[in-house]
CSV table of C-alpha atoms and ligand atoms in Angstrom, one decimal:
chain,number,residue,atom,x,y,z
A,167,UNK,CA,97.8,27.3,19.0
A,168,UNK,CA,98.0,26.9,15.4
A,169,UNK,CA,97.8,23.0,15.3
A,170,UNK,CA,94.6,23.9,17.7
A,171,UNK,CA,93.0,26.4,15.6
A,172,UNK,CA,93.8,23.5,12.6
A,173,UNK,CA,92.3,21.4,14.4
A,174,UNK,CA,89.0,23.7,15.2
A,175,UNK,CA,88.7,24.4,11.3
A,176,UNK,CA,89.2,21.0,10.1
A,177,UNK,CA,86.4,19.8,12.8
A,178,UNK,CA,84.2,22.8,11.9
A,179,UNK,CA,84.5,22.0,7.7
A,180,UNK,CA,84.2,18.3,8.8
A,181,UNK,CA,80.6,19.0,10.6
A,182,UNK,CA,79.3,21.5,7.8
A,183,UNK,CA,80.4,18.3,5.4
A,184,UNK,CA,78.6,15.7,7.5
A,185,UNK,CA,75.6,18.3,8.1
A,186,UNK,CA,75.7,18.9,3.7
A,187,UNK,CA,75.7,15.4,3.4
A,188,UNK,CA,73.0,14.6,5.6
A,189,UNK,CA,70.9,16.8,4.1
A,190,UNK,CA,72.0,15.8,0.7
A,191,UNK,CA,71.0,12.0,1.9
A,192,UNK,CA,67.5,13.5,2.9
A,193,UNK,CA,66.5,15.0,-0.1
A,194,UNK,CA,67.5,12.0,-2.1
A,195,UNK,CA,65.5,9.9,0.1
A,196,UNK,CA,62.5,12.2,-0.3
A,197,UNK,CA,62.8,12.3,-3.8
A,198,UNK,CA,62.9,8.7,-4.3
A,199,UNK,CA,60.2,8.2,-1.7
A,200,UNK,CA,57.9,11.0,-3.5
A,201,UNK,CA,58.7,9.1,-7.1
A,202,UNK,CA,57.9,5.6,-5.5
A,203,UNK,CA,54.7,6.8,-4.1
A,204,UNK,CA,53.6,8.0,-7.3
A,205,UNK,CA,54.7,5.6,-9.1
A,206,UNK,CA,52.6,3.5,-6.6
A,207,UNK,CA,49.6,6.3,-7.3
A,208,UNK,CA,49.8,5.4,-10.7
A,209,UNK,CA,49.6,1.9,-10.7
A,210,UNK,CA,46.3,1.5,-8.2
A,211,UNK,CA,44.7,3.8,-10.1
A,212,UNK,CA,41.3,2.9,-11.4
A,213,UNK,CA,41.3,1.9,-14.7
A,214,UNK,CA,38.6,4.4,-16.6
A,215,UNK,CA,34.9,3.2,-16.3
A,216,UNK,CA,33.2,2.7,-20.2
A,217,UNK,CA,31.9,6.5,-19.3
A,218,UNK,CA,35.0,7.8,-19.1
A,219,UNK,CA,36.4,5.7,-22.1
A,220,UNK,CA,33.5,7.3,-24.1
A,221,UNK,CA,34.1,10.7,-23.1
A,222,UNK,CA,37.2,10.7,-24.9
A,223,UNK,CA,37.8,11.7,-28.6
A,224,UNK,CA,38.4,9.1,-30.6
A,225,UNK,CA,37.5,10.2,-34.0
A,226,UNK,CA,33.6,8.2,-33.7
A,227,UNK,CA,30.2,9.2,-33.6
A,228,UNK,CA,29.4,9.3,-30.0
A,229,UNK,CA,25.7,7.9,-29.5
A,230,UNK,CA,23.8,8.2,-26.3
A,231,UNK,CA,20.8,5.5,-25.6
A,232,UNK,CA,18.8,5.9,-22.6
A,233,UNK,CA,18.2,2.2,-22.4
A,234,UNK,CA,19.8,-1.0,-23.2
A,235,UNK,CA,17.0,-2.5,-25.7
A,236,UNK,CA,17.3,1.3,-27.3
A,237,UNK,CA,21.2,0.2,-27.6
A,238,UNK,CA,21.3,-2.9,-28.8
A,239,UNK,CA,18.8,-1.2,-32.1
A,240,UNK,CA,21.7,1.4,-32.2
A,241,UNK,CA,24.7,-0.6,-31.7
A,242,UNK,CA,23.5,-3.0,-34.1
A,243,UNK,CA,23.0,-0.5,-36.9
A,244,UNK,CA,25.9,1.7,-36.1
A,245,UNK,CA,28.5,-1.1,-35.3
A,246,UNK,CA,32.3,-0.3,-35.3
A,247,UNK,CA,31.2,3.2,-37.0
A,248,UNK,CA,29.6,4.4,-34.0
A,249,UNK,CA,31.0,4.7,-30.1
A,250,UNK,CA,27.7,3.7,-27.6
A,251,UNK,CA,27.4,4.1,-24.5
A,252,UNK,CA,23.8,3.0,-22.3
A,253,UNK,CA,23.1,5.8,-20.0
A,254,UNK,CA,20.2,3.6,-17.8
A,255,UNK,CA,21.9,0.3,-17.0
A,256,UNK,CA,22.2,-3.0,-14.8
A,257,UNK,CA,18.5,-2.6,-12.6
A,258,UNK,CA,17.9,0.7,-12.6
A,259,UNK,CA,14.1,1.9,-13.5
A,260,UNK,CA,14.1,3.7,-16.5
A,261,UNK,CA,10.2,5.0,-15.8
A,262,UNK,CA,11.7,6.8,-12.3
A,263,UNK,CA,15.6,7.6,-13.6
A,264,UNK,CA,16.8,10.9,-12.5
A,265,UNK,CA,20.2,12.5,-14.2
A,266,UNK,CA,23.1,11.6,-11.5
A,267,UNK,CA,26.4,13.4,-11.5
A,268,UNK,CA,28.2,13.1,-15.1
A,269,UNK,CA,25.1,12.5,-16.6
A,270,UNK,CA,25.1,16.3,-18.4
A,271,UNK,CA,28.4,15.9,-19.5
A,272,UNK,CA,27.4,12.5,-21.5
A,273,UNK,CA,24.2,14.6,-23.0
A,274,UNK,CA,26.8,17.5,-23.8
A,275,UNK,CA,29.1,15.3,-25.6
A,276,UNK,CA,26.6,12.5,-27.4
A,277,UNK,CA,26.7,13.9,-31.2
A,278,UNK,CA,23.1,11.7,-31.5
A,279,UNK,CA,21.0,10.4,-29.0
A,280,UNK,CA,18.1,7.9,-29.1
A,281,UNK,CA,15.8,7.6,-26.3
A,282,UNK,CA,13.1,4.5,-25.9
A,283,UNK,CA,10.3,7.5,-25.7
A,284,UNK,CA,6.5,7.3,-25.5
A,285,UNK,CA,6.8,8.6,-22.1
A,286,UNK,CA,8.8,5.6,-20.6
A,287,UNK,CA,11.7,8.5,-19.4
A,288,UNK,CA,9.3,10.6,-17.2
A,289,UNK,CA,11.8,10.8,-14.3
A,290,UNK,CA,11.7,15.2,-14.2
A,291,UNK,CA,15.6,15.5,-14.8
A,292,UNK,CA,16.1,13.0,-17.9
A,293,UNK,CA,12.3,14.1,-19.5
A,294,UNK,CA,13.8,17.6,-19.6
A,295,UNK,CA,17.4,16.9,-20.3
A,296,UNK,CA,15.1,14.5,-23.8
A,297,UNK,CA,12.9,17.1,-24.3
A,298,UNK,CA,13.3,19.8,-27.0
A,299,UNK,CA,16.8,18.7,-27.1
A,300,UNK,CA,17.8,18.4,-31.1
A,301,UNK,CA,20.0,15.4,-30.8
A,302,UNK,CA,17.4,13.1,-29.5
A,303,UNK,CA,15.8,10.9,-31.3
A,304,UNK,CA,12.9,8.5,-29.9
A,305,UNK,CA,12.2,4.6,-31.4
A,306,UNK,CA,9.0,4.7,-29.6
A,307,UNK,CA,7.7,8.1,-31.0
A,308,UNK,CA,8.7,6.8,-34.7
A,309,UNK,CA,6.5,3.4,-34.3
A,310,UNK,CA,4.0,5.9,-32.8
A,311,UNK,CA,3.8,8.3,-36.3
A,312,UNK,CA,4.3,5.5,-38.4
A,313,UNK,CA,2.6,2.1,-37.1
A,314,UNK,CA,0.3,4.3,-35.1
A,315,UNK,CA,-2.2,1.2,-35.0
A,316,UNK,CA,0.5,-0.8,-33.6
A,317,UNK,CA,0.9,1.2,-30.3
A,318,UNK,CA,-1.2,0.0,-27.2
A,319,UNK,CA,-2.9,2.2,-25.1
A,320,UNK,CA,-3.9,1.4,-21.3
A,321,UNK,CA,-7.1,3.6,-20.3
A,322,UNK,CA,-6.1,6.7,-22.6
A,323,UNK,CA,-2.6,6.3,-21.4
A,324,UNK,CA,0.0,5.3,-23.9
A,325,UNK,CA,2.3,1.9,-23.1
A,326,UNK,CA,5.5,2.8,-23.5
A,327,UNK,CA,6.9,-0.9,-22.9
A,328,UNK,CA,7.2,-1.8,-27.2
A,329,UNK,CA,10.6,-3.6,-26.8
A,330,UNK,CA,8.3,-6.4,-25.6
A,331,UNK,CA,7.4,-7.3,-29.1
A,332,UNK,CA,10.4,-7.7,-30.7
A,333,UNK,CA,8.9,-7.7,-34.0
A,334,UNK,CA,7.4,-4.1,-33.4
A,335,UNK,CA,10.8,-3.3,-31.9
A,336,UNK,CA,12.6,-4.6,-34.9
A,337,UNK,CA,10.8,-2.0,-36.8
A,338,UNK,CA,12.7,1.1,-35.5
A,339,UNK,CA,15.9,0.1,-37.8
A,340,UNK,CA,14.7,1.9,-40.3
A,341,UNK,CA,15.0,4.8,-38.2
A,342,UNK,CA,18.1,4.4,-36.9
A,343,UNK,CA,19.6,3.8,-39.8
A,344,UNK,CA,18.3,6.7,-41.1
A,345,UNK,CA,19.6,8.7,-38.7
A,346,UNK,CA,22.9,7.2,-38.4
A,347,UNK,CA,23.6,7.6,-42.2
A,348,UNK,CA,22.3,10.9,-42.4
A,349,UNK,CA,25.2,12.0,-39.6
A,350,UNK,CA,27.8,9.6,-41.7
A,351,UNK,CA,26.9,10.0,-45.8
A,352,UNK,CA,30.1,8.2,-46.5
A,353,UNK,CA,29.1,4.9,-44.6
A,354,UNK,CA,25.7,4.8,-45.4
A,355,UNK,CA,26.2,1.3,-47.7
A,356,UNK,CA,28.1,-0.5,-44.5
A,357,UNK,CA,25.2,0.6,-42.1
A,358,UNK,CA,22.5,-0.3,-44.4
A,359,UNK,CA,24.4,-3.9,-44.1
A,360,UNK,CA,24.3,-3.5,-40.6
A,361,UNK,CA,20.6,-2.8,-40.5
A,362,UNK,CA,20.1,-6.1,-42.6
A,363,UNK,CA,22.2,-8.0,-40.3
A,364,UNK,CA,20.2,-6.7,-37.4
A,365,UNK,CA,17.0,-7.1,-38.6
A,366,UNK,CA,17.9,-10.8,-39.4
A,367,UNK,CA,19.0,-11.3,-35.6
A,368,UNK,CA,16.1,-10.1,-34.5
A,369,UNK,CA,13.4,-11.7,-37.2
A,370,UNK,CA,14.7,-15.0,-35.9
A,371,UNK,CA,14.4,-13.9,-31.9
A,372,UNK,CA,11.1,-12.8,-32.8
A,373,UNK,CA,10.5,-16.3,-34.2
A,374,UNK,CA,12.1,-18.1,-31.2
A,375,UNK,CA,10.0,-17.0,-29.3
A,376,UNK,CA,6.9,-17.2,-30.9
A,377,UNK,CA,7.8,-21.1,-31.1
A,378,UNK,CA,8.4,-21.1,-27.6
A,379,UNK,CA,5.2,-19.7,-26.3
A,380,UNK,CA,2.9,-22.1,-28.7
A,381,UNK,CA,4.1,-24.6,-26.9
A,382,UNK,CA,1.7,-23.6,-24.2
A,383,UNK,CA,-2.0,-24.7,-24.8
A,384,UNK,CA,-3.9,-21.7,-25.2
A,385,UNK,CA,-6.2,-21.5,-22.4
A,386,UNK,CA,-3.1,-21.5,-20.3
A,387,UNK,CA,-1.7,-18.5,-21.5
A,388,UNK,CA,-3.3,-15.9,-19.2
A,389,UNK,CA,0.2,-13.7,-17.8
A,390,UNK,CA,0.0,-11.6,-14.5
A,391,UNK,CA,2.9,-9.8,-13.2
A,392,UNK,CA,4.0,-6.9,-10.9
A,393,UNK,CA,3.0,-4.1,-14.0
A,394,UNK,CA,1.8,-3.7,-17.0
A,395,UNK,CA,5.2,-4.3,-19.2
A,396,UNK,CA,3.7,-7.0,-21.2
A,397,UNK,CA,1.2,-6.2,-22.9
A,398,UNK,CA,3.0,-6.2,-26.2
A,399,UNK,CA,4.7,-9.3,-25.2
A,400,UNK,CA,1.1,-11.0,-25.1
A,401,UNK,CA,-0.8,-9.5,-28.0
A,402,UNK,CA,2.5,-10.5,-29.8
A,403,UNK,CA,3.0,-14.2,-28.7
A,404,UNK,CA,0.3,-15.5,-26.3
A,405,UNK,CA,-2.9,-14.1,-28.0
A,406,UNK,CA,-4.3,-16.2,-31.3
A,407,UNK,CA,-4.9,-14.2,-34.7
A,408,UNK,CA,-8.4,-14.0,-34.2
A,409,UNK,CA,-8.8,-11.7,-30.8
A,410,UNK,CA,-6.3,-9.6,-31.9
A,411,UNK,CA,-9.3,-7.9,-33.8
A,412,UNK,CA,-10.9,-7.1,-30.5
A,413,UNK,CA,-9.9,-6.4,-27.3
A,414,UNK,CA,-10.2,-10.0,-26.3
A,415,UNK,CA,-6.8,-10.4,-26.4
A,416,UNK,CA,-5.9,-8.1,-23.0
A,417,UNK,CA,-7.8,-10.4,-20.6
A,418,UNK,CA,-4.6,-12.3,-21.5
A,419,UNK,CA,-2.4,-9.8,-19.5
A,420,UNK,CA,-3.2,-8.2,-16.4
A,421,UNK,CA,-0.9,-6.5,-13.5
A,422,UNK,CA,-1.8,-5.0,-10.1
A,423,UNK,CA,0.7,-2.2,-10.6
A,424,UNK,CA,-0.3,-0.7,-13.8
A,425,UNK,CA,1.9,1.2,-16.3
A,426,UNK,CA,4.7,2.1,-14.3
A,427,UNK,CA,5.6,0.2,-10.6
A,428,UNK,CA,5.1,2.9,-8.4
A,429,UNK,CA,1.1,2.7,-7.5
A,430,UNK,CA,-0.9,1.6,-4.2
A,431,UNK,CA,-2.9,-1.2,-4.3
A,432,UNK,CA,-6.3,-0.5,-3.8
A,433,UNK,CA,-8.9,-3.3,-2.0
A,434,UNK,CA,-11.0,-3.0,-5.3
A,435,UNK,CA,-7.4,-4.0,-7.9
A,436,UNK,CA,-6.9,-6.8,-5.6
A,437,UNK,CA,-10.7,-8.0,-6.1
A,438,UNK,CA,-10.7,-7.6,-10.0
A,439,UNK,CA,-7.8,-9.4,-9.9
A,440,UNK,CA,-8.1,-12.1,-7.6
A,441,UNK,CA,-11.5,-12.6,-9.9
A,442,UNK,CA,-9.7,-12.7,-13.1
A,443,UNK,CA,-7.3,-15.6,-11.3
A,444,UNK,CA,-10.4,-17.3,-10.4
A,445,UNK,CA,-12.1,-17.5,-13.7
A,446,UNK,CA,-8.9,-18.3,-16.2
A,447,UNK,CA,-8.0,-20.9,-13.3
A,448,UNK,CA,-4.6,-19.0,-13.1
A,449,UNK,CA,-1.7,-20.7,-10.3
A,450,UNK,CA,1.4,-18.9,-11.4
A,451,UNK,CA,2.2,-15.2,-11.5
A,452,UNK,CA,5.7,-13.3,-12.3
A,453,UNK,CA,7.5,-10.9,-10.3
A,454,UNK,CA,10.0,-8.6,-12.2
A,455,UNK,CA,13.7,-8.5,-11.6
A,456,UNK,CA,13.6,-4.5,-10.6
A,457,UNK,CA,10.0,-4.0,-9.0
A,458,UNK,CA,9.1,-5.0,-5.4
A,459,UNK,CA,7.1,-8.3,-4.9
A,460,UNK,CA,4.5,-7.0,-2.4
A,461,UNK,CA,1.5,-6.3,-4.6
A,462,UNK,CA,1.9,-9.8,-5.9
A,463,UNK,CA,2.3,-11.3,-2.1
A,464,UNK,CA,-1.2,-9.7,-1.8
A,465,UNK,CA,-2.3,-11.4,-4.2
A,466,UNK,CA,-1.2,-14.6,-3.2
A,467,UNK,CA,-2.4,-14.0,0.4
A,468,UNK,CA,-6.1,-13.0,-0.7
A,469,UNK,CA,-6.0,-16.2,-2.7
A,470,UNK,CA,-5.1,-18.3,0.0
A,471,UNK,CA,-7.6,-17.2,1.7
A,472,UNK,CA,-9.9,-17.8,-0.9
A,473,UNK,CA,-9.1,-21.8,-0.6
A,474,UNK,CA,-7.2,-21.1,-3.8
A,475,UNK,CA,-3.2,-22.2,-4.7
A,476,UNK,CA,-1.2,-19.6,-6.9
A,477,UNK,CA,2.4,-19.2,-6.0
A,478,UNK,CA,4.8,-16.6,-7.7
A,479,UNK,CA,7.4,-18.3,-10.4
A,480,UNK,CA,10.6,-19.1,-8.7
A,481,UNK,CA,12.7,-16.7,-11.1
A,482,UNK,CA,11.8,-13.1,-11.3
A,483,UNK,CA,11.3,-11.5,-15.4
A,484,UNK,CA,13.1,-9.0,-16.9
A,485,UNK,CA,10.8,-5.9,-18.7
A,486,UNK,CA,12.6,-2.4,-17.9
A,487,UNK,CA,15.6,-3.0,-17.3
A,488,UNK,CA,18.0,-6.0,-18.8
A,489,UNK,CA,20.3,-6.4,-15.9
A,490,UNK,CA,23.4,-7.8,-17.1
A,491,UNK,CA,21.8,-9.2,-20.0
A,492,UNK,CA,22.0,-8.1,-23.5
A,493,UNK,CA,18.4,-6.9,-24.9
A,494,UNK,CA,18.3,-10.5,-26.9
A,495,UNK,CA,19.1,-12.3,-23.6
A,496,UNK,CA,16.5,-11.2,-21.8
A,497,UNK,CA,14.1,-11.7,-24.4
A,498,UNK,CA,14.9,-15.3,-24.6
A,499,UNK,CA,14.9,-15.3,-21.0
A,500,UNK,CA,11.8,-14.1,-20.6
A,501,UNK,CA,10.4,-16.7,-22.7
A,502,UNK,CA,11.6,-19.6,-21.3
A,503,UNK,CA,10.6,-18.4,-18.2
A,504,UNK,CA,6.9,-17.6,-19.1
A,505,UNK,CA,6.4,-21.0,-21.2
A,506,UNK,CA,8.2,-22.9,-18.0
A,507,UNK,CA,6.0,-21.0,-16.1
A,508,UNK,CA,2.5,-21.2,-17.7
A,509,UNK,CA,2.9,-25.0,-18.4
A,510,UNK,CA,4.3,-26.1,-15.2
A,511,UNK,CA,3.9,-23.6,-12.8
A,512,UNK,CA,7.6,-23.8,-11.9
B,652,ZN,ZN1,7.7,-0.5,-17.1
C-alpha cells in the first residue's frame, strides 16, 4: 500500500513536472516567436519618406516651398543652413493642388515658407492654407512690387508662370536671401555667398538658353502648346529686342488652353488658332508633360482637314511641374526641346 501510494505520488509530481515544463517550453517559445516577429517588424519597416525625415528636429531652419522651381531659389540660397522640403512634386498641377493628408502638419512645422504666388496656388485648400499666413513668403508677388513692368498679364489676368524666364526668376534671390538672413543674423555672410553662387548658376542657364533658341531663324519661332505657361519663356528668348516694345512679341506664343489647363475648347479658339498656324506657316506644336493632349489633337485634326500638316513634337515639355527633374533640368530641357522642335519639327 505504501510502495502504491509512492508510486501514485511520484507519478502525480512527475505529471505536474512534465505539465510545468510544458508550459515553461510554451512560453519560451512564445517569447522567442513574439521577439522574432518583431524583430522581423522592425526590419521591413519603411524607411521614413523625405516628409517624415523633415518633420523631425534637427536643429535647422525648416523651409516649406510649394513648388520645385520656388525650391531650387530657396535651397540655393539657404544651402546646408536650411532643411527644404517641396510640398507640390513629381507631376502634380500646382494651379489645381489641394492640401492631402500631412499637408497641415508640414505648414505647422515650416518656420518659413515661400510660395511661387501670383495666383499660380489657387487650388481652395493650399490658397487658404498661403493666405494671411505670416510665414509665407511669395517670389512671384516680390517681382510683382518690385519689377512690376516685368510681369505679363493675359486679358487683365495676371500670368503666374515667371520661372519661365529664368532671368526674371533669378531675380527673387534677393528676396530670399533676405528672408533667410533675417530668420539667421549669424549666417547672413555664408548666405549672401550662397546667393552669389546661385545667381551665377542661373545667369549662365539663362544664357544657355538664350544661345540655344538663336539658333532658330526668327520667323520660325512662333510656340503653341497645351496653355499659356510660356509666355515669359518667349518674350525672354524667342522674341527680338525690338517687339518687346509692343505687343508684337505675343503672336509669338499662343495656347488653346489659356492660363491654367482646365478650360473647354470653344469652336471659335480652335478657329483663331488654326488661323494663326496658317499665317506663321506653323507644323509643330508642344504638349506638356502634366496637361492632357486633346485640345492640341483638335488642333491637329481641324488642320488636317484644312489640307494642312502640323504634328505634335514627339516629347512632351515641362512648365508646372518638373517631374523628376531639378528646376535647371527642365529648363535646359525645355530648350532643347523647343529649338529641336522649331527647326526640325522633330
Ligand atoms: Zn500653368
Amino acid at each position: 500500500m505504501k510502495i502504491y501510494q509512492k508510486c501514485s505520488q511520484q507519478s502525480h509530481f512527475c505529471v505536474q513536472l512534465k505539465q510545468q515544463l510544458l508550459r515553461w517550453h510554451m512560453q519560451k517559445y512564445w517569447f522567442i516567436c513574439s521577439v522574432l516577429l518583431l524583430v522581423l517588424a522592425l526590419g521591413c519597416k519603411n524607411p521614413p519618406t523625405r516628409a517624415q525625415d523633415w518633420m523631425q528636429e534637427n536643429g535647422k531652419v525648416k523651409v516649406l516651398c510649394t513648388t520645385a522651381m520656388v525650391a531650387d531659389i530657396v535651397q540655393g540660397v539657404g544651402g546646408e543652413q536650411i532643411d527644404c522640403l517641396t510640398l507640390i512634386q513629381g507631376e502634380n498641377d500646382p494651379h489645381s493642388y489641394q492640401l492631402v493628408k500631412g499637408d497641415d502638419e508640414k505648414f505647422s512645422r515650416a518656420d518659413l515658407i515661400f510660395c511661387s504666388g501670383l495666383g499660380l496656388e489657387h487650388g481652395p485648400s493650399l490658397r487658404a492654407a498661403l493666405e494671411h499666413n505670416p510665414k509665407v513668403f511669395s517670389l512671384g508677388d516680390y517681382l510683382h512690387r518690385t519689377y512690376p513692368s516685368s510681369i505679363v498679364f493675359i486679358d487683365k489676368t495676371v500670368d503666374p508662370h515667371v520661372w519661365m524666364d529664368v532671368g526674371l526668376w533669378q531675380k527673387t534671390i534677393e528676396m530670399v536671401s533676405r528672408i533667410l538672413s533675417e530668420k539667421m543674423p549669424d549666417q547672413k555672410a555664408l548666405l549672401e555667398q550662397n546667393a552669389r553662387s546661385t545667381a551665377s548658376r542661373l545667369s549662365q542657364l539663362d544664357a544657355e538658353i538664350a544661345a540655344k533658341l538663336q539658333t532658330v531663324p526668327l520667323d520660325q519661332r512662333y510656340l503653341v502648346t497645351t496653355h499659356d505657361a510660356f509666355n515669359y519663356f518667349t518674350r525672354a528668348y524667342l522674341a527680338p529686342k525690338e517687339e518687346l516694345s509692343s505687343s508684337l512679341w505675343r503672336l509669338r506664343c499662343q495656347a488653346p488652353e489659356g492660363l491654367a489647363p482646365d478650360s473647354q475648347l470653344s469652336t471659335a479658339d480652335i478657329q483663331q488658332l488654326t488661323d494663326h498656324l496658317i499665317r506663321f506657316n506653323i507644323s509643330t506644336i508642344f504638349a506638356e508633360s502634366n496637361v492632357s493632349q486633346d485640345s492640341l489633337k483638335k488642333i491637329v485634326d481641324v488642320m488636317h482637314k484644312k489640307g494642312r500638316t502640323v504634328h505634335i513634337a514627339k516629347r512632351p515639355l515641362y512648365a508646372d511641374a518638373c517631374g523628376t527633374n531639378s528646376y535647371q533640368d527642365m529648363m535646359q530641357y525645355d530648350a532643347e526641346i523647343i529649338a529641336r522642335g522649331l527647326l526640325n519639327g522633330s
